[in-house]
Coordinates of N, CA and C in Angstrom, one line a residue:
X983 N 306.1 155.8 13.9 CA 305.3 155.5 12.5 C 303.8 155.1 13.1
X984 N 304.0 154.2 14.3 CA 302.8 153.4 14.7 C 301.7 154.4 15.2
X985 N 300.3 154.1 15.1 CA 299.2 155.0 15.7 C 299.2 154.9 17.3
X986 N 299.2 155.9 17.8 CA 299.4 155.9 19.3 C 297.9 155.8 19.9
X987 N 298.0 154.8 20.8 CA 296.6 154.4 21.4 C 296.6 154.8 23.0
X988 N 295.4 155.0 23.4 CA 295.2 155.0 24.8 C 294.0 154.0 25.4
X989 N 294.3 153.3 26.2 CA 293.0 152.4 26.8 C 292.7 153.1 28.0
X990 N 291.3 153.0 27.9 CA 290.6 153.6 29.1 C 289.6 152.7 29.7
X991 N 289.9 151.8 30.9 CA 288.8 151.0 31.3 C 289.1 151.1 32.7
X992 N 288.2 151.0 33.9 CA 288.3 150.8 35.0 C 288.6 149.5 35.7
X993 N 288.8 148.5 34.7 CA 289.0 147.1 35.1 C 290.3 146.8 34.6
X994 N 291.3 146.4 35.6 CA 292.6 146.1 35.3 C 292.8 145.0 34.3
X995 N 292.0 143.8 34.6 CA 291.9 142.6 33.5 C 291.5 143.1 32.1
X996 N 290.6 143.7 32.1 CA 290.1 144.1 30.8 C 291.1 145.1 30.0
X997 N 291.9 145.8 30.7 CA 292.9 146.6 30.0 C 293.9 145.8 29.7
X998 N 294.2 144.6 30.5 CA 295.1 144.0 30.0 C 294.6 143.2 28.7
X999 N 293.6 142.5 28.6 CA 293.1 141.8 27.5 C 293.4 142.6 26.3
X1000 N 292.7 143.8 26.4 CA 292.9 144.9 25.4 C 294.5 145.1 24.9
X1001 N 295.2 145.1 25.8 CA 296.9 145.4 25.5 C 297.1 144.1 24.7
X1002 N 296.9 143.0 25.1 CA 297.3 141.6 24.7 C 296.8 141.5 23.1
X1003 N 295.4 141.6 23.0 CA 295.0 141.9 21.6 C 295.8 142.9 20.7
X1004 N 295.9 144.0 21.4 CA 296.7 144.8 20.3 C 298.0 144.8 20.0
X1005 N 298.6 144.0 20.8 CA 300.0 143.5 20.4 C 300.2 142.6 19.3
X1006 N 298.9 142.3 18.7 CA 299.2 141.4 17.4 C 299.1 142.6 16.2
X1007 N 298.9 143.8 16.6 CA 299.0 144.9 15.2 C 300.2 145.5 15.5
X1008 N 301.1 145.6 14.8 CA 302.4 146.1 14.6 C 302.1 147.5 14.2
X1009 N 301.1 148.1 13.9 CA 300.7 149.4 13.6 C 300.1 150.2 14.4
X1010 N 299.8 149.7 15.7 CA 299.3 150.3 16.9 C 300.4 150.1 18.0
X1011 N 300.6 151.3 19.0 CA 301.5 151.3 20.0 C 300.5 151.8 21.2
X1012 N 300.4 151.0 22.0 CA 299.8 151.4 23.5 C 300.7 152.2 24.3
X1013 N 300.4 153.5 24.2 CA 301.5 154.6 25.1 C 300.6 154.9 26.2
X1014 N 299.4 154.6 26.7 CA 298.9 155.0 27.9 C 297.7 154.4 28.2
X1015 N 297.5 154.1 29.8 CA 296.1 153.4 30.2 C 295.7 154.2 31.2
X1016 N 294.7 154.5 31.5 CA 293.5 155.2 32.3 C 292.6 154.1 33.0
X1017 N 292.3 154.5 34.3 CA 291.3 153.6 35.1 C 290.0 154.3 35.3
X1018 N 290.2 155.8 34.8 CA 289.0 156.4 35.2 C 288.9 157.6 34.3
X1019 N 287.7 158.3 34.2 CA 287.8 159.7 33.3 C 288.8 160.7 33.5
X1020 N 289.0 161.1 34.9 CA 290.2 162.0 35.3 C 291.4 161.6 34.6
X1021 N 291.8 160.4 34.9 CA 293.1 159.9 34.5 C 293.1 160.2 32.8
X1022 N 292.1 159.7 32.3 CA 292.0 159.6 30.7 C 292.2 161.2 30.2
X1023 N 291.4 162.1 30.6 CA 291.6 163.6 30.4 C 292.7 164.1 30.6
X1024 N 293.4 163.7 31.7 CA 294.8 164.3 32.0 C 295.8 163.7 30.9
X1025 N 295.8 162.5 30.4 CA 296.7 161.8 29.6 C 296.3 162.3 28.0
X1026 N 295.3 162.8 27.9 CA 294.6 163.1 26.5 C 295.2 164.7 26.2
X1027 N 295.2 165.4 27.4 CA 295.8 166.9 27.5 C 297.1 166.7 27.4
X1028 N 298.1 165.8 27.7 CA 299.4 165.8 27.8 C 300.1 165.2 26.4
X1029 N 299.3 164.5 25.5 CA 299.8 163.7 24.5 C 298.8 163.7 23.1
X1030 N 299.2 163.8 21.9 CA 298.3 163.7 21.0 C 298.1 162.1 20.7
X1031 N 297.1 161.6 20.9 CA 296.8 160.3 20.5 C 296.0 160.1 19.3
X1032 N 296.2 159.0 18.4 CA 295.7 158.7 17.2 C 294.2 157.8 17.5
X1033 N 294.4 157.4 18.6 CA 293.2 156.4 18.9 C 292.8 156.1 20.4
X1034 N 291.7 156.0 20.8 CA 291.2 155.8 22.0 C 290.5 154.4 22.2
X1035 N 290.6 153.5 22.8 CA 289.9 152.4 23.3 C 289.1 152.7 24.4
X1036 N 287.7 152.7 24.8 CA 287.5 153.4 25.9 C 286.3 152.6 26.3
X1037 N 286.2 152.4 27.7 CA 284.9 151.6 28.2 C 283.8 152.7 28.3
X1038 N 282.6 152.4 28.9 CA 281.5 153.2 28.8 C 281.3 153.8 30.5
X1039 N 281.0 152.7 31.2 CA 280.7 153.0 32.7 C 282.0 153.0 33.3
X1040 N 282.4 154.1 34.1 CA 283.5 154.2 35.0 C 283.4 155.2 36.1
X1041 N 284.1 155.0 37.1 CA 284.0 156.0 38.2 C 284.6 157.4 37.8
X1042 N 283.6 158.4 38.2 CA 283.9 159.8 38.1 C 283.3 160.2 36.7
X1043 N 282.9 159.4 35.9 CA 282.5 159.9 34.3 C 282.3 158.8 33.6
X1044 N 281.5 158.7 32.5 CA 281.6 158.0 31.7 C 282.3 158.2 30.2
X1045 N 282.6 157.1 29.7 CA 283.3 157.3 28.2 C 282.5 158.2 27.5
X1046 N 281.4 158.3 27.4 CA 280.5 159.2 26.5 C 280.8 160.8 26.9
X1047 N 280.8 161.0 28.2 CA 281.6 162.2 28.8 C 282.8 162.6 28.1
X1048 N 283.7 161.8 28.0 CA 284.9 162.1 27.7 C 284.8 162.3 26.0
X1049 N 284.1 161.6 25.4 CA 283.8 161.7 23.8 C 283.3 162.9 23.6
X1050 N 282.3 163.4 24.5 CA 281.9 164.8 24.4 C 282.7 166.0 24.4
X1051 N 283.8 165.8 25.2 CA 284.6 166.8 25.5 C 286.0 166.7 24.3
X1052 N 286.2 165.6 23.9 CA 286.9 165.4 22.7 C 286.5 166.1 21.5
X1053 N 285.3 166.1 21.2 CA 284.9 166.7 20.1 C 285.3 168.4 20.0
X1054 N 285.5 168.8 21.2 CA 285.8 170.4 21.2 C 287.5 170.3 20.6
X1055 N 288.0 169.5 20.7 CA 289.5 169.4 20.3 C 289.7 169.5 18.9
X1056 N 290.8 170.5 18.6 CA 291.1 170.7 17.3 C 291.4 169.2 16.5
X1057 N 292.2 168.4 17.3 CA 292.4 167.3 16.2 C 292.2 166.0 17.2
X1058 N 290.9 165.8 17.4 CA 290.7 164.7 18.4 C 291.0 163.1 17.7
X1059 N 291.4 162.3 18.7 CA 291.5 160.9 18.2 C 290.2 160.2 17.9
X1060 N 290.6 159.1 17.2 CA 289.3 158.4 17.1 C 289.1 157.6 18.2
X1061 N 287.5 157.3 18.3 CA 287.3 156.6 19.6 C 286.7 155.2 19.1
X1062 N 287.2 154.2 19.7 CA 286.4 152.8 19.6 C 285.9 152.6 21.2
X1063 N 284.6 152.3 21.3 CA 284.2 151.8 22.7 C 284.2 150.5 22.7
X1064 N 284.6 150.1 23.7 CA 284.5 148.6 24.2 C 283.9 148.4 25.4
X1065 N 282.9 147.8 25.6 CA 282.0 147.9 26.6 C 281.1 146.4 26.7
X1066 N 280.8 146.3 27.9 CA 279.6 145.0 28.4 C 278.4 145.4 27.9
X1067 N 277.9 147.0 27.5 CA 276.6 147.3 27.4 C 276.6 147.6 26.2
X1068 N 275.3 146.9 25.5 CA 275.1 147.2 24.1 C 274.2 148.4 23.9
X1069 N 273.5 148.9 25.1 CA 272.3 149.7 25.0 C 273.0 151.4 24.9
X1070 N 274.3 151.6 24.7 CA 274.8 152.9 24.4 C 275.2 153.1 23.0
X1071 N 275.0 152.4 22.2 CA 275.4 152.3 20.8 C 275.3 153.4 20.0
X1072 N 273.7 153.7 20.0 CA 273.3 154.9 19.3 C 273.5 156.4 19.8
X1073 N 274.0 156.6 21.0 CA 274.6 157.7 21.6 C 276.2 157.8 21.3
X1074 N 276.7 156.6 21.0 CA 278.0 156.6 20.8 C 278.4 157.1 19.5
X1075 N 277.6 156.5 18.3 CA 277.7 157.0 17.2 C 277.3 158.3 16.8
X1076 N 276.2 158.9 17.8 CA 276.2 160.1 17.5 C 277.1 161.0 17.9
X1077 N 278.2 160.5 18.8 CA 279.2 161.3 19.2 C 280.5 160.9 18.1
X1078 N 280.1 160.3 17.0 CA 281.2 160.2 15.9 C 282.1 159.0 16.4
X1079 N 281.7 158.2 17.1 CA 282.5 156.8 17.4 C 282.9 156.1 16.1
X1080 N 284.3 155.7 16.0 CA 284.5 155.0 14.9 C 284.1 153.9 15.1
X1081 N 283.7 153.1 16.2 CA 283.1 151.8 16.3 C 282.5 151.5 17.6
X1082 N 282.0 150.5 17.9 CA 281.2 149.9 19.1 C 281.3 148.6 19.3
X1083 N 282.3 148.2 20.2 CA 282.7 146.6 20.5 C 282.1 146.3 21.8
X1084 N 281.1 145.4 21.7 CA 280.7 144.8 22.8 C 281.4 143.6 23.5
X1085 N 281.9 143.7 24.7 CA 282.5 142.4 25.2 C 281.8 141.1 25.4
X1086 N 282.4 140.0 25.0 CA 283.8 139.8 24.8 C 283.8 140.2 23.1
X1087 N 284.9 140.3 22.4 CA 285.2 140.4 20.9 C 286.5 139.7 20.9
X1088 N 286.9 139.5 19.6 CA 288.1 138.8 19.3 C 289.0 139.6 18.5
X1089 N 290.1 139.0 18.1 CA 291.2 139.9 17.3 C 290.5 140.2 15.9
X1090 N 289.7 139.5 15.2 CA 289.2 139.8 14.1 C 288.1 140.9 14.1
X1091 N 287.3 140.9 15.2 CA 286.5 142.1 15.1 C 287.1 143.4 15.4
X1092 N 288.2 143.2 16.3 CA 289.2 144.6 16.8 C 289.7 145.0 15.6
X1093 N 290.4 144.1 14.7 CA 291.0 144.4 13.3 C 290.0 145.4 12.6
X1094 N 288.8 144.7 12.5 CA 288.0 145.7 11.5 C 287.7 147.1 12.2
X1095 N 287.5 147.0 13.6 CA 287.4 148.5 14.2 C 288.5 149.1 14.0
X1096 N 289.8 148.7 13.9 CA 291.0 149.7 13.8 C 291.0 150.2 12.4
X1097 N 290.9 149.3 11.5 CA 290.8 149.7 10.0 C 289.8 150.9 9.8
X1098 N 288.6 150.7 10.3 CA 287.8 151.6 10.4 C 288.2 153.0 10.9
X1099 N 288.9 153.0 12.3 CA 289.1 154.2 12.8 C 290.3 154.9 12.2
X1100 N 291.2 154.1 11.8 CA 292.4 154.6 11.4 C 292.4 154.9 9.8
X1101 N 291.4 154.4 9.1 CA 291.4 154.8 7.7 C 290.9 156.3 7.6
X1102 N 289.9 156.6 8.6 CA 289.4 158.0 8.4 C 290.6 158.9 9.1
X1103 N 291.4 158.4 10.0 CA 292.5 159.3 10.7 C 293.6 159.6 9.7
X1104 N 293.8 158.7 8.8 CA 295.0 158.8 8.0 C 294.5 159.9 7.0
X1105 N 293.4 160.5 6.5 CA 292.8 161.5 5.4 C 292.8 162.6 6.5
X1106 N 293.1 163.1 7.6 CA 293.0 164.0 8.3 C 294.0 165.3 8.4
X1107 N 295.5 164.9 7.7 CA 296.3 165.7 7.9 C 296.1 167.0 6.9
X1108 N 296.6 168.1 7.2 CA 296.4 169.2 6.5 C 297.5 169.4 5.1
X1109 N 296.9 169.8 4.2 CA 297.7 170.0 2.9 C 299.0 170.9 3.0
X1110 N 299.8 170.3 2.3 CA 301.3 171.0 2.6 C 301.6 171.7 1.2
X1111 N 302.2 173.1 1.4 CA 302.5 173.6 -0.1 C 303.5 172.9 -0.7
X1112 N 303.2 173.0 -2.1 CA 304.3 172.5 -3.0 C 305.8 173.6 -2.7
X1113 N 306.8 172.9 -2.7 CA 308.0 173.5 -2.3 C 308.2 174.3 -4.0
X1114 N 308.8 175.4 -3.8 CA 309.2 176.3 -5.0 C 310.5 176.8 -4.7
X1115 N 311.3 177.1 -6.1 CA 312.4 177.6 -6.0 C 312.2 179.2 -6.0
X1116 N 313.2 179.9 -5.8 CA 313.4 181.5 -5.5 C 312.6 182.1 -6.9
X1117 N 312.5 181.3 -8.2 CA 312.1 181.8 -9.5 C 310.6 181.6 -9.3
X1118 N 310.3 181.0 -8.5 CA 308.5 180.6 -8.6 C 308.2 179.4 -9.2
X1119 N 309.2 178.5 -9.9 CA 308.9 177.4 -10.4 C 309.3 176.1 -9.3
X1120 N 308.5 174.9 -9.5 CA 308.4 173.9 -8.7 C 309.8 173.3 -8.4
X1121 N 310.3 172.9 -7.4 CA 311.7 172.4 -7.1 C 311.5 171.0 -7.1
X1122 N 312.4 170.0 -7.5 CA 312.5 168.5 -7.5 C 311.5 168.1 -6.3
X1123 N 310.7 167.0 -6.4 CA 310.1 166.8 -5.3 C 310.7 165.8 -4.4
X1124 N 310.9 165.9 -3.2 CA 311.6 165.0 -2.1 C 310.9 164.4 -1.1
X1125 N 310.9 163.4 -0.7 CA 310.0 163.1 0.3 C 310.9 162.6 1.5
X1126 N 310.7 163.2 2.7 CA 311.6 162.8 3.7 C 310.9 161.5 4.6
X1127 N 312.2 160.5 4.8 CA 311.9 159.2 5.3 C 312.6 159.0 6.4
X1128 N 312.0 158.8 7.6 CA 313.1 158.4 8.7 C 313.5 156.8 8.9
X1129 N 315.0 157.0 8.8 CA 315.6 155.5 9.1 C 316.6 155.6 10.3
X1130 N 316.0 155.0 11.3 CA 316.8 155.1 12.5 C 316.9 156.6 13.0
X1131 N 318.0 157.0 13.4 CA 318.2 158.4 13.8 C 318.4 159.3 12.5
X1132 N 318.2 158.9 11.3 CA 318.8 159.6 10.2 C 317.2 160.0 9.4
X1133 N 317.2 161.2 8.8 CA 316.1 161.4 7.8 C 316.8 161.5 6.3
X1134 N 316.2 160.7 5.5 CA 316.8 160.5 4.1 C 315.6 161.1 3.2
X1135 N 316.1 161.9 2.1 CA 315.3 162.8 1.3 C 315.4 161.9 0.0
X1136 N 314.2 161.1 -0.2 CA 314.2 160.3 -1.5 C 313.5 161.1 -2.5
X1137 N 314.1 161.1 -3.8 CA 313.6 161.7 -5.0 C 312.4 160.9 -5.5
X1138 N 311.5 161.7 -6.2 CA 310.2 161.0 -6.5 C 310.6 159.9 -7.6
X1139 N 312.0 159.9 -8.2 CA 312.1 159.0 -9.5 C 312.2 157.7 -8.7
X1140 N 312.7 157.6 -7.5 CA 313.0 156.3 -6.9 C 311.7 155.7 -6.5
X1141 N 310.6 156.2 -6.4 CA 309.2 155.7 -6.0 C 308.6 154.9 -7.0
X1142 N 308.5 153.7 -6.8 CA 307.5 152.7 -7.9 C 306.1 153.0 -7.5
X1143 N 305.7 153.2 -6.3 CA 304.3 153.5 -6.1 C 304.2 153.8 -4.5
X1144 N 303.1 154.4 -4.2 CA 302.6 154.8 -2.8 C 301.4 154.0 -2.3
X1145 N 301.5 153.4 -1.1 CA 300.3 152.8 -0.9 C 299.8 153.2 0.5
X1146 N 298.4 152.7 0.9 CA 298.0 153.0 2.2 C 297.3 151.9 2.7
X1147 N 297.5 151.7 4.1 CA 296.9 150.5 4.7 C 296.6 150.8 6.1
X1148 N 295.7 150.6 6.7 CA 295.7 150.5 8.3 C 296.0 151.6 8.8
X1149 N 295.8 152.7 8.3 CA 296.1 153.9 9.0 C 297.3 154.6 8.8
X1150 N 298.2 153.9 7.9 CA 299.6 154.4 7.6 C 300.0 154.5 6.1
X1151 N 300.9 154.9 5.6 CA 301.4 155.1 4.3 C 302.8 154.6 4.0
X1152 N 303.0 154.1 2.8 CA 304.4 153.7 2.8 C 304.7 153.8 1.1
X1153 N 306.0 153.8 0.8 CA 306.5 154.1 -0.3 C 307.2 152.6 -0.5
X1154 N 306.8 152.2 -1.8 CA 307.5 150.8 -2.3 C 308.8 151.4 -3.2
X1155 N 309.7 151.2 -3.1 CA 310.9 151.4 -3.7 C 311.3 150.3 -4.5
X1156 N 312.5 150.1 -5.3 CA 312.8 149.1 -6.1 C 313.3 148.0 -5.1
X1157 N 313.9 148.3 -4.0 CA 314.4 147.2 -3.1 C 314.0 147.3 -1.7
X1158 N 313.1 148.1 -1.5 CA 312.7 148.2 0.0 C 311.4 148.9 0.0
X1159 N 310.5 148.6 1.2 CA 309.4 149.4 1.4 C 309.7 150.2 2.7
X1160 N 309.2 151.3 2.6 CA 309.8 152.3 3.9 C 308.3 153.0 4.2
X1161 N 308.1 153.2 5.3 CA 306.8 154.0 5.9 C 307.2 155.4 5.9
X1162 N 306.1 156.3 5.9 CA 306.2 157.8 5.8 C 305.3 158.4 6.7
X1163 N 305.5 159.6 7.1 CA 304.6 160.3 7.9 C 303.3 160.8 7.1
X1164 N 303.3 160.7 6.0 CA 302.1 161.4 5.1 C 301.2 160.6 4.8
X1165 N 300.0 161.0 4.8 CA 298.7 160.5 4.3 C 298.8 160.3 2.7
X1166 N 298.2 159.4 2.1 CA 298.3 159.3 0.5 C 297.8 160.5 0.0
X1167 N 296.9 161.1 0.6 CA 296.5 162.6 0.0 C 297.6 163.5 -0.1
X1168 N 298.1 163.5 1.0 CA 299.2 164.5 1.3 C 300.4 164.1 0.3
X1169 N 300.8 163.0 -0.1 CA 301.7 162.6 -0.9 C 301.3 163.0 -2.3
X1170 N 300.1 162.5 -2.8 CA 299.7 163.1 -4.0 C 299.8 164.6 -4.2
X1171 N 299.3 165.5 -3.1 CA 299.6 167.0 -3.5 C 301.3 167.4 -3.4
X1172 N 301.9 166.5 -2.7 CA 303.5 166.8 -2.8 C 304.3 166.4 -4.2
X1173 N 303.6 165.4 -4.7 CA 303.8 165.1 -6.1 C 302.9 165.6 -7.2
X1174 N 302.5 166.6 -7.1 CA 301.4 167.1 -7.9 C 302.1 167.5 -9.3
X1175 N 301.5 167.5 -10.5 CA 302.2 167.6 -11.6 C 303.5 166.9 -12.0
X1176 N 303.5 165.6 -11.6 CA 304.7 164.8 -11.7 C 304.0 163.7 -12.7
X1177 N 304.9 162.6 -12.6 CA 304.2 161.5 -13.3 C 303.2 160.5 -12.4
X1178 N 303.1 161.0 -11.2 CA 302.1 160.0 -10.5 C 300.8 160.0 -10.7
X1179 N 300.1 158.9 -10.7 CA 298.5 158.8 -11.2 C 297.9 158.1 -9.8
X1180 N 296.8 158.8 -9.3 CA 296.1 158.2 -8.2 C 295.4 157.0 -8.8
X1181 N 295.8 155.8 -8.9 CA 295.0 154.7 -9.4 C 293.9 154.0 -8.6
X1182 N 294.0 154.2 -7.4 CA 292.9 153.8 -6.6 C 293.0 154.7 -5.2
X1183 N 292.2 154.5 -4.4 CA 292.2 155.3 -3.2 C 293.3 154.9 -2.2
X1184 N 293.8 153.5 -2.6 CA 294.9 152.9 -1.5 C 296.3 153.1 -2.5
X1185 N 296.1 153.6 -3.6 CA 297.5 153.4 -4.5 C 297.9 154.9 -5.3
X1186 N 299.0 155.4 -5.2 CA 299.5 156.3 -5.9 C 300.7 155.7 -6.9
X1187 N 300.4 155.8 -8.3 CA 301.5 154.8 -9.0 C 302.4 156.0 -9.7
X1188 N 303.6 155.6 -9.8 CA 304.6 156.3 -10.9 C 304.3 155.7 -12.0
X1189 N 303.9 156.3 -13.2 CA 303.5 155.9 -14.2 C 305.0 155.3 -15.0
X1190 N 306.0 155.6 -14.8 CA 307.3 155.5 -15.3 C 307.7 154.0 -15.2
X1191 N 307.2 153.7 -14.2 CA 307.2 152.0 -13.9 C 306.4 151.1 -14.3
X1192 N 305.3 151.7 -15.0 CA 304.2 150.7 -15.5 C 304.7 150.2 -16.7
X1193 N 304.7 148.9 -16.6 CA 305.1 147.7 -17.8 C 304.0 147.4 -18.8
X1194 N 303.1 147.2 -18.0 CA 302.0 146.6 -18.7 C 300.4 146.9 -18.1
X1195 N 299.6 147.1 -19.0 CA 298.2 147.2 -18.2 C 297.3 145.8 -18.5
X1196 N 297.0 145.1 -17.4 CA 296.3 143.9 -17.7 C 295.0 144.2 -17.4
X1197 N 293.9 143.4 -18.0 CA 292.4 143.6 -17.7 C 292.3 142.7 -16.4
X1198 N 291.4 143.1 -15.4 CA 291.2 142.5 -14.4 C 289.8 141.8 -14.6
X1199 N 289.7 140.7 -13.7 CA 288.5 139.7 -14.2 C 287.2 140.9 -13.8
X1200 N 287.3 141.7 -13.2 CA 286.1 142.6 -12.6 C 285.8 143.7 -13.6
X1201 N 286.6 143.7 -14.6 CA 286.3 144.5 -15.6 C 287.2 145.7 -15.8
X1202 N 288.0 145.8 -14.7 CA 289.0 147.0 -14.3 C 290.3 146.8 -14.9
X1203 N 291.4 147.4 -14.5 CA 292.8 147.2 -14.8 C 293.6 147.0 -13.7
X1204 N 294.7 146.0 -14.0 CA 295.9 145.7 -12.9 C 297.0 146.3 -13.6
X1205 N 297.9 147.1 -13.0 CA 299.3 147.7 -13.5 C 300.1 146.8 -13.2
X1206 N 300.9 146.2 -14.0 CA 302.1 145.4 -13.7 C 303.3 146.2 -14.0
X1207 N 304.2 146.3 -12.8 CA 305.3 147.3 -12.5 C 306.5 146.6 -12.9
X1208 N 307.4 147.6 -13.5 CA 308.8 147.1 -13.8 C 309.6 147.3 -12.8
X1209 N 309.6 146.6 -11.8 CA 310.6 146.6 -10.5 C 310.9 145.1 -10.3
X1210 N 311.8 144.9 -9.4 CA 312.4 143.5 -9.2 C 311.4 142.8 -8.4
X1211 N 310.1 143.3 -7.8 CA 309.3 142.5 -7.3 C 308.2 142.3 -8.1
X1212 N 308.0 142.7 -9.6 CA 307.1 142.6 -10.2 C 305.7 143.0 -9.6
X1213 N 305.8 144.3 -8.9 CA 304.6 144.5 -8.3 C 303.4 144.6 -9.0
X1214 N 301.9 144.4 -8.5 CA 300.8 144.6 -9.2 C 300.0 145.3 -8.5
X1215 N 299.6 146.3 -9.2 CA 298.8 147.4 -8.5 C 297.4 147.6 -9.2
X1216 N 296.5 147.6 -8.2 CA 295.0 147.7 -8.8 C 294.6 149.1 -9.0
X1217 N 293.8 149.2 -10.1 CA 293.1 150.4 -10.4 C 291.7 150.4 -10.4
X1218 N 291.1 151.6 -9.6 CA 289.8 151.2 -9.6 C 288.8 151.5 -10.9
X1219 N 287.8 151.0 -10.7 CA 286.9 151.3 -12.0 C 286.9 152.7 -12.5
X1220 N 286.5 153.7 -11.7 CA 286.6 155.0 -12.1 C 287.8 155.4 -12.8
X1221 N 289.0 155.3 -11.9 CA 290.5 155.7 -12.4 C 290.8 154.8 -13.6
X1222 N 290.2 153.7 -13.7 CA 290.7 152.9 -15.0 C 290.2 153.7 -16.3
X1223 N 288.9 154.2 -16.3 CA 288.3 154.8 -17.2 C 289.4 156.2 -17.6
X1224 N 289.8 156.9 -16.4 CA 290.7 158.1 -16.5 C 291.9 157.8 -16.9
X1225 N 292.5 156.8 -16.5 CA 293.9 156.2 -17.2 C 293.8 155.9 -19.0
X1226 N 292.7 155.1 -19.0 CA 292.7 154.8 -20.4 C 292.3 156.4 -21.3
X1227 N 291.7 157.1 -20.7 CA 291.7 158.5 -21.6 C 293.0 159.1 -21.5
X1228 N 293.7 159.1 -20.7 CA 295.0 159.8 -20.3 C 295.8 159.2 -21.5
X1229 N 295.8 157.9 -21.4 CA 296.7 157.0 -22.5 C 296.4 156.9 -23.7
X1230 N 295.2 157.5 -24.1 CA 294.6 157.3 -25.2 C 294.2 156.1 -26.0
X1231 N 293.7 155.1 -25.0 CA 293.3 154.1 -25.2 C 291.6 153.7 -25.5

């Protein structure tokens, strides 16, 4: 469920520092390291990575060269450049880099870069067809969730709301929160035509669990949910108008 990350840097201490910083983020898993462009391209050909943290100047080719080759891939990972040289930033962003970090940087700056990279990555999944019965009508919506070595199919009625954060999505149930392999956009498509409402770019809400609509100090709405946690879900300004219209308010 974690974003798969490749570290590319020709200096071992720099790779170790990055691995240490990334260990603070439980939604990122470092699954490879490369010390030059040849190793990096070999690893990138062998596994689908979500994220690459990459230096610019390296033996055998630059990080910019790798970024150019990745642009030709069908589903390229998001790239964050990590370098001591600030003068390549313009070229890096021309190659669709998610961010450009100049060494030294701290965990807070890295967190912002990860958020930016993985937020766009989460929206790249392909649309899934709506499941149908043999008579052409939509079948009950079930969402597969991995629990250990089991796959559990959840009924939509058990979902209080779905949320997205830091590149992953989760389902808030009455008694637990579970991670899923789908982006929030995919979940919205799978639950299309049901009681779910896209309250915010980060939230998809089951209206059957809404207990109260409370005005927010910014002039929008906060949904108070009827679940044991007494969850509160933000509604964006635009979606607040749509929700009021739907409810005849």
